[in-house]
PDB file of C-alpha atoms and ligand atoms in Angstrom:
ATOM      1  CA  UNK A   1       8.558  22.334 -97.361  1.00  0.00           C
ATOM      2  CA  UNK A   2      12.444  23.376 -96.661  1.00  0.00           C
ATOM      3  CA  UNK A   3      13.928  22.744 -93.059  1.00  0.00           C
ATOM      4  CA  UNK A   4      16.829  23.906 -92.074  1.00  0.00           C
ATOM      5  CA  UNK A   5      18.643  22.334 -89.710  1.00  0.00           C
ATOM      6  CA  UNK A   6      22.449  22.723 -88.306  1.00  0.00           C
ATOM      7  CA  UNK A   7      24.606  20.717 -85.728  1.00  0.00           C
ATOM      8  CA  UNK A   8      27.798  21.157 -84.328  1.00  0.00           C
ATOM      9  CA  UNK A   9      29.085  17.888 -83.991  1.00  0.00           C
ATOM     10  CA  UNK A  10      29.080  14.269 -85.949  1.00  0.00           C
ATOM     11  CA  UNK A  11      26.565  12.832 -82.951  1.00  0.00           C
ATOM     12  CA  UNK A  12      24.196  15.672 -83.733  1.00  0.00           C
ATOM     13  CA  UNK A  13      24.061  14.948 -87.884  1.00  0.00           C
ATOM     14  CA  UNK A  14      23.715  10.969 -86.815  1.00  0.00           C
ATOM     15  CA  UNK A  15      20.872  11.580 -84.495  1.00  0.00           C
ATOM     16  CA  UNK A  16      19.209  13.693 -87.577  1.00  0.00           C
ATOM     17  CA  UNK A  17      19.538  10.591 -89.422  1.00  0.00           C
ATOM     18  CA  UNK A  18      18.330   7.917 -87.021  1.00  0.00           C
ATOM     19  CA  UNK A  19      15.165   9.967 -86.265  1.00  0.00           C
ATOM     20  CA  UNK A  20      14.512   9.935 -90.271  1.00  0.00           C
ATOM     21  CA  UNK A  21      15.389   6.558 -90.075  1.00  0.00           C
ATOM     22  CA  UNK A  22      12.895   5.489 -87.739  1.00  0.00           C
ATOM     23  CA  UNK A  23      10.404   7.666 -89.786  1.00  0.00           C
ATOM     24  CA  UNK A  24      11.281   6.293 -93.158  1.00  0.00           C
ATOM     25  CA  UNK A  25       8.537   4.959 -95.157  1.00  0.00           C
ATOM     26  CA  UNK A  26       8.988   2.249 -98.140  1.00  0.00           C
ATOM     27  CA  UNK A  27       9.899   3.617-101.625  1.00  0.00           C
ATOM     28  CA  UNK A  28      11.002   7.056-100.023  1.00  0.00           C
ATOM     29  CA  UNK A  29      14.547   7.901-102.189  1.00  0.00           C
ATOM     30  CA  UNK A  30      16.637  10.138-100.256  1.00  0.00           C
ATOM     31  CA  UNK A  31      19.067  12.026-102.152  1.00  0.00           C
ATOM     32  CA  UNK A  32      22.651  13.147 -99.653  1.00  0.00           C
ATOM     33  CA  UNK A  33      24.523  16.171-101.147  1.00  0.00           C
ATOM     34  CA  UNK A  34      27.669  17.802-100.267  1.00  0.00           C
ATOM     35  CA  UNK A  35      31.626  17.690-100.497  1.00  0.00           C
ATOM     36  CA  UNK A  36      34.121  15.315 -99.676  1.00  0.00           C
ATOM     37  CA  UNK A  37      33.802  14.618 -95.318  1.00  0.00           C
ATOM     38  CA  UNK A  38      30.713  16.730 -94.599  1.00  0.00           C
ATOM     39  CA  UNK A  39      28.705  13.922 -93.328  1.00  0.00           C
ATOM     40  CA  UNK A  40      26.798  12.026 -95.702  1.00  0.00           C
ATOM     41  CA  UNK A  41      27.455   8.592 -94.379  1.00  0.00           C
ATOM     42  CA  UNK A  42      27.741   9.887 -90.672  1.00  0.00           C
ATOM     43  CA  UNK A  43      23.674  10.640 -91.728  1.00  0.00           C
ATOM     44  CA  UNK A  44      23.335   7.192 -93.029  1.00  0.00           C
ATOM     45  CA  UNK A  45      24.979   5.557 -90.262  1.00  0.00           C
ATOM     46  CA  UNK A  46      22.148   7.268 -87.708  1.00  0.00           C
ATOM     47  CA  UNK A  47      19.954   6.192 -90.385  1.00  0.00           C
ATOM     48  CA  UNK A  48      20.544   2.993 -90.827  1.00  0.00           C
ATOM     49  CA  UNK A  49      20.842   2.781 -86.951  1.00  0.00           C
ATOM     50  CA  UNK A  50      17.114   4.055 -86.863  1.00  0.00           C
ATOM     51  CA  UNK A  51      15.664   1.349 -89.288  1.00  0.00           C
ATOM     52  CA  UNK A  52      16.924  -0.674 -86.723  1.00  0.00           C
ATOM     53  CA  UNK A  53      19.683  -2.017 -88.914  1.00  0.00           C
ATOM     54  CA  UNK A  54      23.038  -2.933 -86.530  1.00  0.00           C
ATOM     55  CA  UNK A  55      25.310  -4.073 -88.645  1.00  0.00           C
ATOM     56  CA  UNK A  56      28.458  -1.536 -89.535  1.00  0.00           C
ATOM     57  CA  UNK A  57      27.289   0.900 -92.441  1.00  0.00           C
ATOM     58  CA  UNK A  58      30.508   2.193 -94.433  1.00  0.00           C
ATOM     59  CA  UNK A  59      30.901   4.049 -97.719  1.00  0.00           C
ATOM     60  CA  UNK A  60      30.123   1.804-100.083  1.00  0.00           C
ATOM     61  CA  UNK A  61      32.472   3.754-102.861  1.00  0.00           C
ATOM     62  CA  UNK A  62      33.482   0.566-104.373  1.00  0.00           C
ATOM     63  CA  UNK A  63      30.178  -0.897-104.918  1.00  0.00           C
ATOM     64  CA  UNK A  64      28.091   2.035-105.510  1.00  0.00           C
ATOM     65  CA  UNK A  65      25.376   0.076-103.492  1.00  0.00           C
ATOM     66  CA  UNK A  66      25.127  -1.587-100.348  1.00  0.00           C
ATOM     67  CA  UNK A  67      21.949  -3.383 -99.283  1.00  0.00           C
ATOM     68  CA  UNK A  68      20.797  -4.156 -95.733  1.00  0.00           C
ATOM     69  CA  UNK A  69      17.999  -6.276 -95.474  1.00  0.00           C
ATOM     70  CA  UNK A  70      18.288  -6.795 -91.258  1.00  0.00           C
ATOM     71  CA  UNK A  71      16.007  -3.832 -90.350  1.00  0.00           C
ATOM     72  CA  UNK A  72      12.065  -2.324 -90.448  1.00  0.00           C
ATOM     73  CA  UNK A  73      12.701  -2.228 -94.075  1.00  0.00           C
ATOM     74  CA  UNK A  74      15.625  -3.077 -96.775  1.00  0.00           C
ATOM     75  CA  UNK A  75      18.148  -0.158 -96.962  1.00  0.00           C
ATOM     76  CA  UNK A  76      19.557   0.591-100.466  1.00  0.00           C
ATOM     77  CA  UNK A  77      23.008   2.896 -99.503  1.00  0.00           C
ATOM     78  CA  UNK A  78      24.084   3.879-102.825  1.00  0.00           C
ATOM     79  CA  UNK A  79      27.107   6.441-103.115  1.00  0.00           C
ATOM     80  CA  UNK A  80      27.465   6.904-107.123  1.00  0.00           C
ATOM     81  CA  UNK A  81      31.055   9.225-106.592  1.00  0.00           C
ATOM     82  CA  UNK A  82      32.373   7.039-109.328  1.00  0.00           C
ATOM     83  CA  UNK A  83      30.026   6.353-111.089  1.00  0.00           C
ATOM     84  CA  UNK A  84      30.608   7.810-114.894  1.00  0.00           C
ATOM     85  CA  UNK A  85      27.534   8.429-115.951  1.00  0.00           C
ATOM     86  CA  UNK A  86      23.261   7.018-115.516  1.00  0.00           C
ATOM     87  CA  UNK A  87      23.471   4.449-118.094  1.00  0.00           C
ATOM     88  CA  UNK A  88      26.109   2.710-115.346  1.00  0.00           C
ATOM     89  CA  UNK A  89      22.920   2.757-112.600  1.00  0.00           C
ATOM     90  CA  UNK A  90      20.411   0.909-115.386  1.00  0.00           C
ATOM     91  CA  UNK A  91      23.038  -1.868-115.285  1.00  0.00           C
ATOM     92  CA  UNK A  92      22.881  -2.425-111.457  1.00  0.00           C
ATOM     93  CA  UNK A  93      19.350  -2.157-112.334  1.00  0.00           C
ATOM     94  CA  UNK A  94      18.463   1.224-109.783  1.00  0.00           C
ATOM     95  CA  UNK A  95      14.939   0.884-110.794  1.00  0.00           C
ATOM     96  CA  UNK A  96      14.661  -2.189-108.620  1.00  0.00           C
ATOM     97  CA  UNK A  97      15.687  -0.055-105.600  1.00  0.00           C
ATOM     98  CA  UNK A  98      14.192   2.980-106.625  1.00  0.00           C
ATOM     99  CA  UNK A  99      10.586   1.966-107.028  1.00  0.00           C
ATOM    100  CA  UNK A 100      11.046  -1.223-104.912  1.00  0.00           C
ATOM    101  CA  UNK A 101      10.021  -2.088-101.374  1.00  0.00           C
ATOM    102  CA  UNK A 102      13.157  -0.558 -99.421  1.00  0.00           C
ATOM    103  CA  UNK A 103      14.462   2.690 -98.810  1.00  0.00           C
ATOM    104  CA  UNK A 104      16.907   4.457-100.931  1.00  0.00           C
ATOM    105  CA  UNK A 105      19.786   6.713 -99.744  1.00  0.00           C
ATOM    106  CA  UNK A 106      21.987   8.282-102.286  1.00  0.00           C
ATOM    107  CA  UNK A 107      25.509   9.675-101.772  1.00  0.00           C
ATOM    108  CA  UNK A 108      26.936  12.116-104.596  1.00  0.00           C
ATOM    109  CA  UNK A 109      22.917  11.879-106.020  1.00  0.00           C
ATOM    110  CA  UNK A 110      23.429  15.084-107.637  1.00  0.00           C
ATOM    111  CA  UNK A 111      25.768  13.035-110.158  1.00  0.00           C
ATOM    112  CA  UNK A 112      22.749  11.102-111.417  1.00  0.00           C
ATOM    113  CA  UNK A 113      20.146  13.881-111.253  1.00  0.00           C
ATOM    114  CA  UNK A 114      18.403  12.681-114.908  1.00  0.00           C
ATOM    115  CA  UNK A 115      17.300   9.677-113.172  1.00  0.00           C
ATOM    116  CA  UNK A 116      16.233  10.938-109.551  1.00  0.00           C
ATOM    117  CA  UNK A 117      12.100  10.288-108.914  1.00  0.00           C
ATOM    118  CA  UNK A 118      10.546  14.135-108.863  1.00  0.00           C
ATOM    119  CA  UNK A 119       9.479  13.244-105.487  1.00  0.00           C
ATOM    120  CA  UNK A 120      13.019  12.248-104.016  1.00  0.00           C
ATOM    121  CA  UNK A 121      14.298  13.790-100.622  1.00  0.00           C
ATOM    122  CA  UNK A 122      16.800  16.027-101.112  1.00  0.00           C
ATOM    123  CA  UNK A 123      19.681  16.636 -98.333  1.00  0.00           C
ATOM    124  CA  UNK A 124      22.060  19.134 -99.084  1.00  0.00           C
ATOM    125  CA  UNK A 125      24.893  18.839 -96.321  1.00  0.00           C
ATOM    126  CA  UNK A 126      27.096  22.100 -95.994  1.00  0.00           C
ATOM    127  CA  UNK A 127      30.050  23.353 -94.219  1.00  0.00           C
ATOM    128  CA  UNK A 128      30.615  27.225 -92.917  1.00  0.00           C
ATOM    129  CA  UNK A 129      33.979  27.046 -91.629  1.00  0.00           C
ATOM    130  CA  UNK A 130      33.571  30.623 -90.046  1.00  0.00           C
ATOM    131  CA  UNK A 131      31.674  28.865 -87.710  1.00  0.00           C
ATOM    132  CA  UNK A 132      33.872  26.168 -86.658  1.00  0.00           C
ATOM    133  CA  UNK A 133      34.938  22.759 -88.045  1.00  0.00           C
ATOM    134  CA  UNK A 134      32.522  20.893 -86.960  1.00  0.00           C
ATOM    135  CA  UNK A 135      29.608  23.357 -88.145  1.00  0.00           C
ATOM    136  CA  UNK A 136      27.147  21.284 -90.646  1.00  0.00           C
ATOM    137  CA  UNK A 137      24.270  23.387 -92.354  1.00  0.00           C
ATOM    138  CA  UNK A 138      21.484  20.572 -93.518  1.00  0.00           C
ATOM    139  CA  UNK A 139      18.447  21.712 -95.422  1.00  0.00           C
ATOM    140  CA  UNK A 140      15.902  18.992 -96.007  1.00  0.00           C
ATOM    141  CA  UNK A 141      13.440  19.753 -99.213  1.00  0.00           C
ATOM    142  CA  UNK A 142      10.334  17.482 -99.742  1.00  0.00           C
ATOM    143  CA  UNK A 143      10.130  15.474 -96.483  1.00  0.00           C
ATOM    144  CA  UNK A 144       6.322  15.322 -95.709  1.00  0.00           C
ATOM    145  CA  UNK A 145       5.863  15.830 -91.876  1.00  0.00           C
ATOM    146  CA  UNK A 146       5.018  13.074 -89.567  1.00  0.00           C
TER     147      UNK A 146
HETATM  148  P1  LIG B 201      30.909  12.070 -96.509  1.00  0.00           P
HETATM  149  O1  LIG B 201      30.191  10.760 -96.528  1.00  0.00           O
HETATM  150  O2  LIG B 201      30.012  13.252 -96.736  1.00  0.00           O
HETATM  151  O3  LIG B 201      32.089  12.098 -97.431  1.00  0.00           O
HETATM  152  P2  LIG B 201      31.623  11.262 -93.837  1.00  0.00           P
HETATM  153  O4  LIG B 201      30.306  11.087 -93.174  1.00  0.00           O
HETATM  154  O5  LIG B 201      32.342  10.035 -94.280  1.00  0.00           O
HETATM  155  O6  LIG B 201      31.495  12.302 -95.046  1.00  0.00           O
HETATM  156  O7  LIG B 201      32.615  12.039 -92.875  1.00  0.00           O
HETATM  157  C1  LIG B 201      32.262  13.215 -92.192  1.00  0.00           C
HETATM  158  C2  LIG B 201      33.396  13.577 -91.255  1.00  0.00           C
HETATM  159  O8  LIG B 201      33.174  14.849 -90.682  1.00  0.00           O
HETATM  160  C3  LIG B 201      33.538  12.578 -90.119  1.00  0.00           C
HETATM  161  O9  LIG B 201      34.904  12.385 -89.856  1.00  0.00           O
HETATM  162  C4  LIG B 201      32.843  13.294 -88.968  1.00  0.00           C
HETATM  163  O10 LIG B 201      33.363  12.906 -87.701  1.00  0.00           O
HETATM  164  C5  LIG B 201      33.199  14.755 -89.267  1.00  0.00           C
HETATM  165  N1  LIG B 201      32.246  15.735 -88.705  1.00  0.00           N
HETATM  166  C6  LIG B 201      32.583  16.802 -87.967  1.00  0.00           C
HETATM  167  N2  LIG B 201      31.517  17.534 -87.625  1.00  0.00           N
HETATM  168  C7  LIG B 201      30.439  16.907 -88.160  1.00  0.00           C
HETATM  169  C8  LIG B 201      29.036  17.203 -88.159  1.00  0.00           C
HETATM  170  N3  LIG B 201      28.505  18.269 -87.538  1.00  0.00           N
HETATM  171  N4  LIG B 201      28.223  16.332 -88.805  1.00  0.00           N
HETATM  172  C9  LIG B 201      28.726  15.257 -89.453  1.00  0.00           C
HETATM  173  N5  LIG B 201      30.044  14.939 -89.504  1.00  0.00           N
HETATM  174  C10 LIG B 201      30.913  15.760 -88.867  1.00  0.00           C
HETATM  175 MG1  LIG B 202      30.380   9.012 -97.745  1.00  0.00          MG
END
């Protein structure tokens, strides 16, 4: 099942995420598509916020994975942007994450596709700057209703 859903402003894309957040389920792998500043971590912010996790959430581009234990379940932020190629996620060990008792979001997942479970999330995050900045297009594929 596809939804489509579209917000005008940061608050509305966060609130997307917390409600999915307080919906999440353990071993659900969310995969976050889309450019540069449409609002993948904005999502996981709202996410993380609705896991009940209050600590600051920030790109972890560095790291390629952040874990936050302090919520309903274990968060497992991944953003793989620079990551050069799957082999690089066997040696953090993704498998762990992936089929292990958190939740998995994944920034840039697109870059890893080989790897993704068939049964991932996928959130595809898109701008339409004909109707304003601040426009976000967000389809949602896979997500059983709750
Ligand atoms: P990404 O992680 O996809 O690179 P970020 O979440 O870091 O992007 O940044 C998104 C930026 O876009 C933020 O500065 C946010 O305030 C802005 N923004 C504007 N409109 C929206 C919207 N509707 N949804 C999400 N972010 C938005
Ligand atoms: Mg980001």
């Amino acid at each position: 099942m596809i939804n489509l859903i579209e917000t005008d402003r940061p608050e509305a894309t966060w609130e997307l995420g917390r409600r999915l957040g307080e919906q999440a389920v353990k071993g659900q792998v969310i995969c976050l598509n889309g450019d540069l500043g449409v609002g993948k971590t904005v999502f996981t912010q709202g996410f993380a916020d609705g896991l009940g996790i209050n600590e600051p959430v920030s790109s972890p581009t560095f790291t390629i994975l952040q874990i936050y234990e302090a919520g309903r379940l274990p968060l497992y932020h991944f953003d793989v942007y620079r990551i050069g190629d799957a082999e690089e996620m066997e040696e953090i060990g993704y498998e762990d994450y992936f089929f292990g008792g958190g939740v998995c979001l994944i920034e840039w997942a697109s870059l890893i596709e080989e790897i993704l479970p068939e049964q991932a999330v996928r959130i595809t995050i898109e701008k339409d700057l004909e109707k304003g900045f601040d426009y976000r297009r967000i389809t949602i594929d896979g997500l059983e209703e709750r």
